Amino acid sequence: MTAMSSVSIKTTIAAKPEFKFGKNKVSANNVNVFYGDKHALKDVTVNIPEKAVMAFIGPSGCGKSTFLRCLNRMNDTIPIAKVTGKVEIDNQDIYDKALDVVQLRARVGMVFQKPNPFPKSIYENIAYGPKIHGLAASKSDLNEIVEASLKKAGLWDEVKDRLSDSGTGLSGGQQQRLCIARAIAVSPEIILMDEPCSALDPIATARIEELIDELRENFTIVIVTHSMQQAARVSQRTAFFHLGVLVEEGTTDTIFTNPNDSRTQDYITGRFG
Amino acid sequence: MVSRISPAQMRSRRIRERMIETLLFLCAASSVLVTIGIVAVLLVESWGFFTHVPVATFLTDTMWTPLFDNPRYGILPLLSGTFLSTMVALCVAGPLGLTAAIYLSEFASPRIRETVKPVLELLSGVPTVVFGFFALLFVTPLLQATILPNLPGFNILSAGIVMGVMIIPYIASLSEDALRAVPQALRDGSLAMGATKFETAIKVVLPAAISGVAAAFVLGISRAVGETMVVAIAAGQQPNLTLDPTQPAATITAYIVQVALGDLPHGSIAYQTIFAAGLTLLLITLVFNIFGFWLRVRFREEY
């Protein structure tokens, strides 16, 4: 990163309209994650506002993805991972023993770093979630869900004539939008995105960023990104992670123009990372 | 003073190098040559057989009695025995092997997997003759005492069941490899949708690995078709055109073993039947292997 890029970030920030935050959707309190002996995430406390985009930034290995995976309990799939602390969605503890993780993940969708469409048709990729959760009463319901999800993900016009083609045959950017459509299809409240553009070219990235901005109206979005420009462009709030610690969190505006912590300042001006 | 390599020395080194290369080539070629040799012998001896017995008779006659005074040479009874025992084996090994593979790949902790897989593979180390006697002296009496009181002492069913148990490790182990080769990203994608582990295994991982699983099944079928001792011991050795697995019957392999142990005059038609049956067996396994290859290409998925 050069000084120039931080200037362009400031321009980006200045060009964005004022944003009014709603209530908090997610609140995390003293979340710690251990991978075996490794203390990957230390005492993270943060609130995530609803119907807004929150970006997690920070250098590689800083814990941002680890924290993201706490929000839909994907860390459960790693046998050596241990999570302590409290994460609440709509004031409900998601680590409560009585809570069904399947239900949770239907409410909290996720899009991964590398597009991972299932080796099925485009249609079946989208229909997968609604089918397992029994969301469609009939075939025509299912068709509607598929169409609506693909439209929301801005992919409908490109694929409507080849819904039975394999999802893996699409371009990288289309695959990622397919994965977003797949996540939308079960009507989640929150969508987690783990560096969704890192495997994509600039044009496909711009397309996804536009899409994220549109989706914000209906979903709470949390995005992990390596690109500070991306965070500045798409998010309303930003949290900066470093070495497993949440260093600073605030409006994207503040974090990029007037950060409190010198580490944040150093990172956004490109002194490390 | 630096001594230089003499031209004579250079030449002897080159010759030695050439000889070693030739030797290595011969070693590598030997297995191919042996295979070609086997096929050639099968073809030549079968040719002799088919000059006496028309191919049409061989394929359509319903009796196989080459050693009788009035010999008949229809392969169908042997094929039906082979087909039946293989089907019974597949009915046992398919579901059990695949279930074991899904459990080991998707559910078992690494520690359980590392214990169970070698134990499962030990099953394939048991000599097949032991499996044969197990079928004859344990499974058949057990079936007679429980669900099939009229079961003959020699029957396809017991042989097929035990053969199925025998090929479970093949199917389980190869299917498990195929399932585990499916990238974790696909499982994560499914789990993150709120699918359970089982839904993920059945609806995402298994379809993605279907080519490898199909290949495992085809290999299991090939094994069952070629299996000899179990059927020779437990299924009886009289050729019997039937689709009823509770009957005694002979398979192609059981016939070959039975006749090859007798003292048949060299060059007689009865002697040549061994090769005709052997060629049939070879063709069947070849077809299965080509089928497996086709499946793999046809359903290959790019993850």
Coordinates of C-alpha atoms in Angstrom, one line a residue:
Chain A
M1 CA 0.0 0.0 0.0
T2 CA 1.2 3.5 -0.8
A3 CA 0.3 6.9 0.4
M4 CA -1.7 7.3 -2.8
S5 CA -4.0 4.5 -2.0
S6 CA -4.9 6.1 1.4
V7 CA -5.7 9.2 -0.5
S8 CA -8.0 7.3 -2.8
I9 CA -9.6 5.6 0.3
K10 CA -10.3 9.1 1.7
T11 CA -11.9 10.1 -1.6
T12 CA -14.0 7.0 -1.5
I13 CA -15.1 7.7 2.1
A14 CA -15.9 11.3 1.3
A15 CA -18.1 10.3 -1.6
K16 CA -20.3 8.0 0.4
P17 CA -23.6 9.2 1.7
E18 CA -24.4 9.5 5.4
F19 CA -25.6 6.3 6.9
K20 CA -28.0 5.8 9.8
F21 CA -27.4 2.7 11.8
G22 CA -30.3 0.6 13.1
K23 CA -30.2 -1.6 16.1
N24 CA -27.5 -4.2 16.8
K25 CA -28.1 -7.6 15.2
V26 CA -25.1 -9.4 16.7
S27 CA -23.3 -8.7 19.9
A28 CA -20.2 -10.6 20.8
N29 CA -18.7 -10.5 24.3
N30 CA -15.2 -11.6 25.3
V31 CA -15.0 -14.2 22.6
N32 CA -11.9 -16.3 22.7
V33 CA -10.9 -19.0 20.2
F34 CA -8.3 -21.6 20.7
Y35 CA -7.0 -24.0 18.1
G36 CA -5.3 -26.6 20.2
D37 CA -2.7 -24.6 22.2
K38 CA -2.9 -21.6 19.9
H39 CA -4.9 -18.7 21.2
A40 CA -6.2 -17.4 17.9
L41 CA -8.7 -14.8 19.1
K42 CA -8.4 -12.8 22.3
D43 CA -11.4 -11.2 24.2
V44 CA -13.2 -9.9 21.2
T45 CA -16.2 -7.7 22.1
V46 CA -18.1 -6.0 19.3
N47 CA -21.6 -5.2 18.1
I48 CA -22.7 -5.6 14.5
P49 CA -25.5 -3.4 13.3
E50 CA -28.4 -4.8 11.3
K51 CA -29.0 -4.1 7.6
A52 CA -25.5 -2.6 7.2
V53 CA -22.2 -3.9 6.0
M54 CA -19.5 -4.4 8.6
A55 CA -16.0 -5.1 7.4
F56 CA -13.3 -6.9 9.3
I57 CA -9.8 -5.9 8.2
G58 CA -6.3 -6.8 9.3
P59 CA -3.2 -8.6 8.2
S60 CA -3.2 -12.3 7.5
G61 CA -3.6 -14.5 10.5
C62 CA -5.0 -11.7 12.6
G63 CA -8.1 -13.7 13.6
K64 CA -10.7 -11.9 11.4
S65 CA -11.8 -15.0 9.6
T66 CA -11.7 -17.0 12.8
F67 CA -14.1 -14.5 14.4
L68 CA -16.4 -14.6 11.4
R69 CA -16.6 -18.4 11.7
C70 CA -17.7 -17.9 15.3
L71 CA -20.9 -16.2 14.1
N72 CA -22.3 -19.3 12.4
R73 CA -20.4 -21.7 14.5
M74 CA -18.4 -23.1 11.6
N75 CA -15.6 -23.5 14.1
D76 CA -17.6 -26.4 15.4
T77 CA -16.4 -28.4 12.3
I78 CA -12.8 -28.1 13.4
P79 CA -12.3 -30.7 16.1
I80 CA -9.5 -28.9 17.9
A81 CA -11.2 -25.5 18.0
K82 CA -12.6 -24.2 21.2
V83 CA -14.7 -21.1 21.6
T84 CA -15.4 -19.3 24.8
G85 CA -17.4 -16.1 25.5
K86 CA -20.8 -15.1 24.4
V87 CA -22.2 -14.4 20.9
E88 CA -25.8 -13.2 20.7
I89 CA -27.9 -12.8 17.7
D90 CA -31.1 -10.8 18.4
N91 CA -30.3 -11.3 22.1
Q92 CA -30.2 -15.1 21.8
D93 CA -27.0 -16.9 22.8
I94 CA -26.0 -18.9 19.7
Y95 CA -23.6 -21.1 21.8
D96 CA -26.5 -22.2 24.0
K97 CA -26.7 -25.9 24.3
A98 CA -30.4 -25.9 23.4
L99 CA -29.8 -24.1 20.2
D100 CA -29.8 -26.1 17.0
V101 CA -26.8 -25.3 14.9
V102 CA -28.7 -26.3 11.8
Q103 CA -31.3 -23.6 12.5
L104 CA -28.6 -21.1 13.3
R105 CA -26.8 -21.7 10.0
A106 CA -30.1 -21.3 8.1
R107 CA -30.3 -17.8 9.7
V108 CA -26.6 -17.0 9.1
G109 CA -25.5 -17.7 5.6
M110 CA -21.9 -17.8 4.5
V111 CA -20.0 -17.1 1.3
F112 CA -16.4 -18.4 1.2
Q113 CA -13.1 -17.1 -0.1
K114 CA -13.0 -19.5 -3.0
P115 CA -16.3 -20.0 -4.9
N116 CA -17.5 -23.5 -3.9
P117 CA -20.6 -24.3 -6.0
F118 CA -21.7 -27.9 -5.6
P119 CA -21.0 -30.1 -8.6
K120 CA -24.7 -30.0 -9.5
S121 CA -26.8 -27.9 -11.9
I122 CA -27.2 -24.2 -11.3
Y123 CA -30.8 -24.9 -10.4
E124 CA -29.9 -27.6 -7.9
N125 CA -27.2 -25.4 -6.3
I126 CA -29.9 -22.8 -5.4
A127 CA -32.6 -25.4 -4.6
Y128 CA -30.3 -27.3 -2.2
G129 CA -30.9 -25.1 0.8
P130 CA -34.7 -24.6 0.4
K131 CA -35.0 -28.4 -0.1
I132 CA -33.2 -29.5 3.0
H133 CA -35.0 -26.9 5.1
G134 CA -38.4 -27.7 3.5
L135 CA -39.0 -24.1 2.5
A136 CA -40.8 -24.9 -0.8
A137 CA -44.2 -26.6 -0.6
S138 CA -44.3 -27.3 -4.4
K139 CA -42.2 -27.4 -7.4
S140 CA -43.5 -24.0 -8.5
D141 CA -42.6 -22.5 -5.1
L142 CA -39.1 -23.9 -5.6
N143 CA -38.9 -22.4 -9.1
E144 CA -39.9 -19.1 -7.6
I145 CA -37.2 -19.2 -4.9
V146 CA -34.5 -20.1 -7.4
E147 CA -35.5 -17.3 -9.8
A148 CA -35.8 -14.7 -7.0
S149 CA -32.5 -15.7 -5.5
L150 CA -30.7 -15.6 -8.8
K151 CA -32.2 -12.2 -9.5
K152 CA -31.2 -10.8 -6.2
A153 CA -27.7 -12.1 -6.8
G154 CA -27.7 -10.4 -10.2
L155 CA -27.1 -13.7 -12.0
W156 CA -30.6 -14.5 -13.4
D157 CA -30.1 -12.9 -16.9
E158 CA -26.8 -14.7 -17.4
V159 CA -28.1 -18.1 -16.5
K160 CA -31.8 -18.3 -17.0
D161 CA -31.5 -20.2 -20.2
R162 CA -29.1 -22.8 -18.8
L163 CA -30.3 -23.6 -15.3
S164 CA -29.6 -27.3 -15.9
D165 CA -25.9 -26.7 -16.7
S166 CA -23.4 -27.5 -14.0
G167 CA -22.7 -24.7 -11.6
T168 CA -19.0 -25.5 -11.8
G169 CA -18.9 -24.5 -15.5
L170 CA -19.5 -20.8 -14.7
S171 CA -16.8 -18.2 -14.6
G172 CA -15.2 -17.4 -11.2
G173 CA -17.3 -14.3 -10.6
Q174 CA -20.5 -16.0 -11.7
Q175 CA -19.7 -18.9 -9.4
Q176 CA -19.3 -16.5 -6.5
R177 CA -22.6 -14.9 -7.3
L178 CA -24.1 -18.3 -7.5
C179 CA -22.8 -19.0 -4.0
I180 CA -24.3 -15.7 -2.8
A181 CA -27.6 -16.7 -4.5
R182 CA -27.4 -20.1 -2.8
A183 CA -27.0 -18.4 0.6
I184 CA -29.9 -16.0 -0.1
A185 CA -32.2 -18.8 -1.1
V186 CA -32.8 -19.8 2.5
S187 CA -33.6 -16.2 3.4
P188 CA -31.0 -15.8 6.1
E189 CA -30.9 -12.7 8.3
I190 CA -27.1 -12.4 8.2
I191 CA -24.7 -13.2 5.4
L192 CA -21.0 -13.7 6.3
M193 CA -18.5 -13.2 3.6
D194 CA -15.0 -14.5 4.0
E195 CA -12.9 -12.6 1.5
P196 CA -15.4 -13.2 -1.2
C197 CA -13.5 -11.4 -4.0
S198 CA -9.9 -12.6 -3.3
A199 CA -10.1 -15.2 -6.1
L200 CA -11.8 -12.8 -8.6
D201 CA -10.6 -10.4 -11.2
P202 CA -11.3 -6.6 -10.8
I203 CA -14.4 -6.6 -12.9
A204 CA -16.0 -9.5 -11.2
T205 CA -15.0 -7.9 -7.9
A206 CA -16.7 -4.6 -8.8
R207 CA -19.8 -6.6 -9.6
I208 CA -19.8 -8.4 -6.2
E209 CA -19.2 -5.1 -4.4
E210 CA -22.2 -3.6 -6.1
L211 CA -24.2 -6.6 -5.2
I212 CA -23.2 -6.3 -1.5
D213 CA -24.3 -2.8 -1.5
E214 CA -27.7 -3.8 -2.8
L215 CA -28.1 -6.7 -0.4
R216 CA -27.5 -4.4 2.6
E217 CA -31.1 -3.2 2.3
N218 CA -32.4 -6.7 3.4
F219 CA -29.5 -8.4 5.1
T220 CA -26.9 -7.8 7.7
I221 CA -23.6 -8.4 6.1
V222 CA -20.3 -9.1 7.6
I223 CA -17.3 -9.2 5.3
V224 CA -13.8 -10.1 5.9
T225 CA -11.4 -8.5 3.4
H226 CA -7.8 -8.0 2.8
S227 CA -8.4 -5.0 0.6
M228 CA -8.8 -1.7 2.5
Q229 CA -10.3 -0.1 -0.6
Q230 CA -12.9 -2.7 -0.6
A231 CA -13.7 -2.2 3.1
A232 CA -13.9 1.6 2.5
R233 CA -16.1 1.1 -0.5
V234 CA -18.7 -1.4 0.8
S235 CA -18.9 -1.1 4.5
Q236 CA -20.5 1.3 7.0
R237 CA -18.6 0.0 10.0
T238 CA -15.1 -1.4 10.2
A239 CA -13.2 -3.4 12.8
F240 CA -9.5 -3.7 12.7
F241 CA -7.9 -7.0 14.0
H242 CA -4.3 -7.5 14.7
L243 CA -2.6 -10.6 16.3
G244 CA -5.9 -12.0 17.5
V245 CA -7.0 -8.8 19.1
L246 CA -9.8 -6.4 18.0
V247 CA -7.8 -3.3 18.0
E248 CA -10.4 -0.8 17.0
E249 CA -13.9 -0.7 15.8
G250 CA -16.0 2.2 14.5
T251 CA -17.7 3.7 11.5
T252 CA -15.8 3.1 8.4
D253 CA -15.5 6.8 8.1
T254 CA -13.7 7.2 11.4
I255 CA -11.5 4.1 11.0
F256 CA -10.1 5.3 7.7
T257 CA -9.9 9.0 8.3
N258 CA -9.3 9.4 12.0
P259 CA -8.4 6.2 13.8
N260 CA -7.7 6.2 17.5
D261 CA -5.1 3.6 17.7
S262 CA -1.6 4.0 16.2
R263 CA -1.7 0.4 15.0
T264 CA -4.8 1.1 12.9
Q265 CA -3.2 4.2 11.6
D266 CA -0.1 2.2 10.6
Y267 CA -2.1 -0.5 8.9
I268 CA -4.4 1.7 6.9
T269 CA -1.4 3.9 5.7
G270 CA 0.4 0.7 4.6
R271 CA 3.2 0.7 7.2
F272 CA 2.6 -3.1 7.7
G273 CA 0.2 -5.7 6.6
Chain B
M1 CA 48.8 -34.3 -13.7
V2 CA 45.2 -35.0 -14.5
S3 CA 44.7 -38.3 -16.1
R4 CA 42.2 -38.4 -18.9
I5 CA 39.5 -40.9 -19.6
S6 CA 40.8 -43.3 -22.3
P7 CA 38.5 -43.9 -25.3
A8 CA 38.5 -47.6 -24.5
Q9 CA 37.2 -46.9 -21.0
M10 CA 34.5 -44.6 -22.4
R11 CA 33.4 -47.3 -24.7
S12 CA 33.1 -50.0 -22.1
R13 CA 31.1 -47.6 -19.9
R14 CA 28.8 -46.9 -22.7
I15 CA 28.2 -50.6 -23.4
R16 CA 27.6 -51.3 -19.8
E17 CA 25.1 -48.4 -19.6
R18 CA 23.3 -49.8 -22.7
M19 CA 23.2 -53.3 -21.1
I20 CA 21.7 -52.0 -17.9
E21 CA 19.1 -50.1 -19.7
T22 CA 18.2 -53.2 -21.7
L23 CA 18.0 -55.2 -18.6
L24 CA 15.7 -52.7 -16.9
F25 CA 13.5 -52.5 -19.9
L26 CA 13.2 -56.3 -20.0
C27 CA 12.2 -56.4 -16.3
A28 CA 9.6 -53.7 -16.9
A29 CA 8.3 -55.4 -20.0
S30 CA 8.0 -58.8 -18.5
S31 CA 4.6 -58.2 -16.9
V32 CA 3.3 -56.9 -20.1
L33 CA 4.8 -59.8 -22.0
V34 CA 3.3 -62.3 -19.6
T35 CA -0.1 -60.8 -20.0
I36 CA 0.2 -60.9 -23.7
G37 CA 1.4 -64.5 -23.4
I38 CA -1.6 -65.5 -21.3
V39 CA -4.0 -63.9 -23.7
A40 CA -2.3 -65.6 -26.7
V41 CA -2.5 -69.0 -25.0
L42 CA -6.2 -68.4 -24.2
L43 CA -6.9 -67.4 -27.8
V44 CA -5.0 -70.2 -29.4
E45 CA -6.5 -73.0 -27.2
S46 CA -10.0 -71.4 -27.4
W47 CA -9.6 -71.3 -31.2
G48 CA -9.1 -75.0 -31.1
F49 CA -12.2 -75.3 -29.0
F50 CA -14.3 -73.1 -31.3
T51 CA -13.4 -75.1 -34.4
H52 CA -15.3 -78.0 -32.8
V53 CA -18.0 -76.1 -31.1
P54 CA -19.7 -73.1 -32.9
V55 CA -19.7 -69.9 -31.0
A56 CA -23.5 -69.7 -31.3
T57 CA -23.9 -73.1 -29.5
F58 CA -21.4 -72.0 -26.9
L59 CA -23.4 -68.9 -26.1
T60 CA -26.9 -70.2 -26.4
D61 CA -26.9 -73.9 -25.4
T62 CA -28.4 -74.3 -21.9
M63 CA -26.4 -77.3 -20.8
W64 CA -22.7 -77.5 -19.8
T65 CA -21.6 -81.1 -19.7
P66 CA -18.3 -81.3 -21.5
L67 CA -17.2 -84.4 -19.5
F68 CA -20.2 -86.5 -20.2
D69 CA -20.5 -89.1 -22.9
N70 CA -22.9 -86.9 -24.6
P71 CA -21.2 -83.5 -24.1
R72 CA -22.9 -80.2 -24.4
Y73 CA -21.0 -76.9 -24.4
G74 CA -23.4 -74.1 -23.4
I75 CA -21.7 -71.5 -21.2
L76 CA -25.0 -70.1 -19.9
P77 CA -25.2 -72.3 -16.8
L78 CA -21.7 -71.2 -15.7
L79 CA -22.6 -67.5 -16.5
S80 CA -25.8 -67.7 -14.5
G81 CA -23.8 -69.1 -11.5
T82 CA -21.2 -66.4 -11.9
F83 CA -23.9 -63.7 -12.3
L84 CA -25.9 -64.9 -9.3
S85 CA -23.0 -65.2 -6.9
T86 CA -21.7 -61.8 -8.0
M87 CA -25.1 -60.2 -7.5
V88 CA -25.5 -61.7 -4.0
A89 CA -22.0 -60.6 -3.1
L90 CA -22.8 -57.1 -4.4
C91 CA -26.0 -56.9 -2.5
V92 CA -24.0 -57.6 0.7
A93 CA -20.8 -55.6 0.0
G94 CA -22.4 -52.6 -1.8
P95 CA -24.5 -51.2 1.0
L96 CA -22.2 -52.3 3.8
G97 CA -19.1 -51.1 2.1
L98 CA -20.5 -47.8 1.1
T99 CA -22.0 -47.2 4.5
A100 CA -18.7 -48.0 6.1
A101 CA -16.9 -45.7 3.7
I102 CA -19.3 -42.8 4.5
Y103 CA -18.9 -43.4 8.2
L104 CA -15.1 -43.5 8.0
S105 CA -14.8 -40.5 5.7
E106 CA -17.5 -38.2 7.1
F107 CA -18.2 -39.1 10.7
A108 CA -15.4 -41.0 12.3
S109 CA -12.8 -39.2 14.2
P110 CA -9.3 -39.5 12.8
R111 CA -8.4 -41.9 15.6
I112 CA -11.2 -44.2 14.8
R113 CA -10.5 -44.1 11.1
E114 CA -6.9 -44.9 11.7
T115 CA -7.9 -47.9 13.8
V116 CA -10.8 -49.2 11.7
K117 CA -9.4 -48.9 8.2
P118 CA -6.4 -51.3 8.8
V119 CA -8.6 -53.8 10.6
L120 CA -11.1 -53.7 7.7
E121 CA -8.2 -54.2 5.3
L122 CA -7.1 -57.2 7.3
L123 CA -10.3 -58.9 6.2
S124 CA -8.8 -59.1 2.7
G125 CA -5.7 -60.8 4.1
V126 CA -7.8 -63.8 5.2
P127 CA -7.1 -66.7 2.8
T128 CA -10.1 -67.2 0.5
V129 CA -10.1 -70.9 1.3
V130 CA -11.0 -70.0 4.9
F131 CA -13.8 -67.9 3.6
G132 CA -15.0 -70.9 1.6
F133 CA -15.2 -73.2 4.6
F134 CA -16.8 -70.4 6.6
A135 CA -19.5 -70.3 4.0
L136 CA -19.9 -74.0 3.8
L137 CA -19.7 -74.9 7.5
F138 CA -21.0 -71.8 9.2
V139 CA -23.2 -69.6 7.0
T140 CA -25.1 -72.4 5.2
P141 CA -26.0 -74.2 8.5
L142 CA -26.9 -70.9 10.0
L143 CA -29.3 -70.1 7.1
Q144 CA -30.7 -73.6 7.3
A145 CA -31.4 -73.3 11.1
T146 CA -33.0 -69.8 10.8
I147 CA -34.7 -68.6 7.6
L148 CA -34.2 -71.2 4.9
P149 CA -34.7 -74.7 6.4
N150 CA -34.7 -76.3 2.9
L151 CA -31.5 -74.8 1.7
P152 CA -29.2 -77.4 0.1
G153 CA -25.8 -77.9 1.7
F154 CA -24.2 -76.4 -1.4
N155 CA -25.8 -73.2 -2.6
I156 CA -25.0 -69.9 -4.3
L157 CA -26.5 -67.8 -1.5
S158 CA -24.0 -68.6 1.2
A159 CA -21.1 -68.4 -1.2
G160 CA -22.3 -65.1 -2.4
I161 CA -22.9 -63.7 1.1
V162 CA -19.4 -64.6 2.2
M163 CA -17.9 -63.4 -1.0
G164 CA -19.7 -60.1 -0.3
V165 CA -18.1 -59.9 3.2
M166 CA -14.8 -60.6 1.5
I167 CA -15.0 -57.7 -0.9
I168 CA -16.4 -55.2 1.7
P169 CA -12.9 -53.9 2.4
Y170 CA -12.2 -53.3 -1.3
I171 CA -15.4 -51.3 -1.8
A172 CA -15.2 -49.5 1.6
S173 CA -11.5 -48.6 1.2
L174 CA -11.7 -47.4 -2.3
S175 CA -15.0 -45.6 -1.8
E176 CA -13.6 -43.9 1.3
D177 CA -10.6 -42.7 -0.7
A178 CA -13.0 -41.2 -3.3
L179 CA -15.1 -39.5 -0.6
R180 CA -12.2 -38.1 1.2
A181 CA -10.8 -36.6 -2.1
V182 CA -13.9 -34.3 -2.2
P183 CA -12.6 -30.9 -1.2
Q184 CA -13.5 -29.7 2.3
A185 CA -14.8 -26.5 0.7
L186 CA -17.8 -28.4 -0.6
R187 CA -18.6 -29.8 2.8
D188 CA -18.2 -26.3 4.4
G189 CA -20.5 -24.9 1.8
S190 CA -23.2 -27.4 2.6
L191 CA -22.7 -27.2 6.4
A192 CA -22.9 -23.4 6.2
M193 CA -26.3 -23.8 4.5
G194 CA -27.5 -25.5 7.6
A195 CA -27.3 -29.0 6.2
T196 CA -26.6 -31.8 8.7
K197 CA -23.5 -33.9 8.4
F198 CA -25.6 -36.7 7.0
E199 CA -27.3 -34.5 4.4
T200 CA -24.0 -33.2 3.4
A201 CA -22.6 -36.7 3.0
I202 CA -25.5 -38.0 1.0
K203 CA -26.4 -35.0 -1.1
V204 CA -23.1 -33.3 -1.7
V205 CA -20.1 -35.4 -0.9
L206 CA -21.4 -38.7 -2.4
P207 CA -22.6 -37.2 -5.7
A208 CA -19.3 -35.4 -6.0
A209 CA -17.4 -38.6 -5.5
I210 CA -19.7 -40.8 -7.6
S211 CA -17.1 -41.6 -10.2
G212 CA -14.6 -43.0 -7.6
V213 CA -17.4 -44.8 -5.8
A214 CA -18.6 -46.4 -9.1
A215 CA -15.0 -47.4 -9.8
A216 CA -14.8 -49.1 -6.4
F217 CA -18.0 -51.0 -7.1
V218 CA -16.8 -52.1 -10.5
L219 CA -13.5 -53.3 -9.0
G220 CA -15.5 -55.2 -6.3
I221 CA -17.6 -56.8 -9.1
S222 CA -14.5 -57.8 -11.0
R223 CA -13.1 -59.4 -7.8
A224 CA -16.4 -61.3 -7.2
V225 CA -16.5 -62.5 -10.8
G226 CA -13.0 -63.8 -10.6
E227 CA -13.3 -65.2 -7.1
T228 CA -12.7 -69.0 -7.1
M229 CA -12.2 -70.8 -3.8
V230 CA -15.4 -69.6 -2.0
V231 CA -17.7 -70.7 -4.8
A232 CA -15.8 -73.9 -5.6
I233 CA -16.1 -75.0 -2.0
A234 CA -19.5 -73.7 -0.9
A235 CA -21.7 -73.4 -4.1
G236 CA -21.4 -76.9 -5.3
Q237 CA -19.8 -77.7 -8.6
Q238 CA -22.6 -78.8 -10.9
P239 CA -23.4 -76.3 -13.7
N240 CA -27.0 -75.2 -13.2
L241 CA -28.9 -72.7 -15.3
T242 CA -30.9 -71.0 -12.6
L243 CA -31.7 -67.5 -11.2
D244 CA -32.5 -68.9 -7.8
P245 CA -29.6 -68.2 -5.4
T246 CA -30.7 -71.0 -3.0
Q247 CA -29.7 -73.6 -5.6
P248 CA -26.3 -75.1 -6.0
A249 CA -24.5 -74.0 -9.1
A250 CA -21.1 -73.7 -10.6
T251 CA -19.4 -70.5 -11.7
I252 CA -16.9 -70.2 -14.5
T253 CA -14.0 -70.2 -12.0
A254 CA -15.3 -73.1 -10.1
Y255 CA -15.6 -75.1 -13.3
I256 CA -12.0 -74.2 -14.3
V257 CA -10.7 -75.3 -10.9
Q258 CA -12.6 -78.5 -11.0
V259 CA -11.6 -79.5 -14.4
A260 CA -8.0 -78.3 -14.2
L261 CA -7.4 -80.6 -11.2
G262 CA -8.7 -83.7 -13.1
D263 CA -6.4 -85.5 -15.5
L264 CA -7.8 -84.6 -18.9
P265 CA -5.9 -85.6 -22.0
H266 CA -4.0 -82.7 -23.5
G267 CA -5.6 -81.2 -26.5
S268 CA -9.0 -82.8 -26.0
I269 CA -12.1 -80.7 -26.4
A270 CA -12.8 -81.1 -22.7
Y271 CA -9.3 -79.7 -22.0
Q272 CA -9.9 -76.8 -24.3
T273 CA -13.1 -75.9 -22.5
I274 CA -10.9 -74.6 -19.7
F275 CA -9.5 -72.0 -22.1
A276 CA -12.8 -71.1 -23.6
A277 CA -14.2 -70.6 -20.1
G278 CA -11.1 -68.6 -19.1
L279 CA -11.4 -66.4 -22.2
T280 CA -15.1 -65.7 -21.3
L281 CA -14.0 -64.7 -17.8
L282 CA -11.3 -62.4 -19.2
L283 CA -13.8 -60.8 -21.5
I284 CA -16.3 -60.2 -18.7
T285 CA -13.7 -58.5 -16.4
L286 CA -12.5 -56.5 -19.4
V287 CA -16.0 -55.3 -20.0
F288 CA -16.4 -54.3 -16.4
N289 CA -13.1 -52.4 -16.4
I290 CA -14.0 -50.6 -19.6
F291 CA -17.4 -49.8 -18.0
G292 CA -15.6 -48.5 -14.9
F293 CA -13.4 -46.3 -17.0
W294 CA -16.3 -45.0 -18.9
L295 CA -18.1 -44.2 -15.7
R296 CA -15.1 -42.3 -14.4
V297 CA -14.9 -40.2 -17.5
R298 CA -18.6 -39.7 -17.9
F299 CA -19.2 -38.5 -14.3
R300 CA -15.9 -36.8 -13.6
E301 CA -16.7 -33.6 -11.8
E302 CA -14.5 -30.6 -11.5
Y303 CA -14.6 -29.5 -7.9

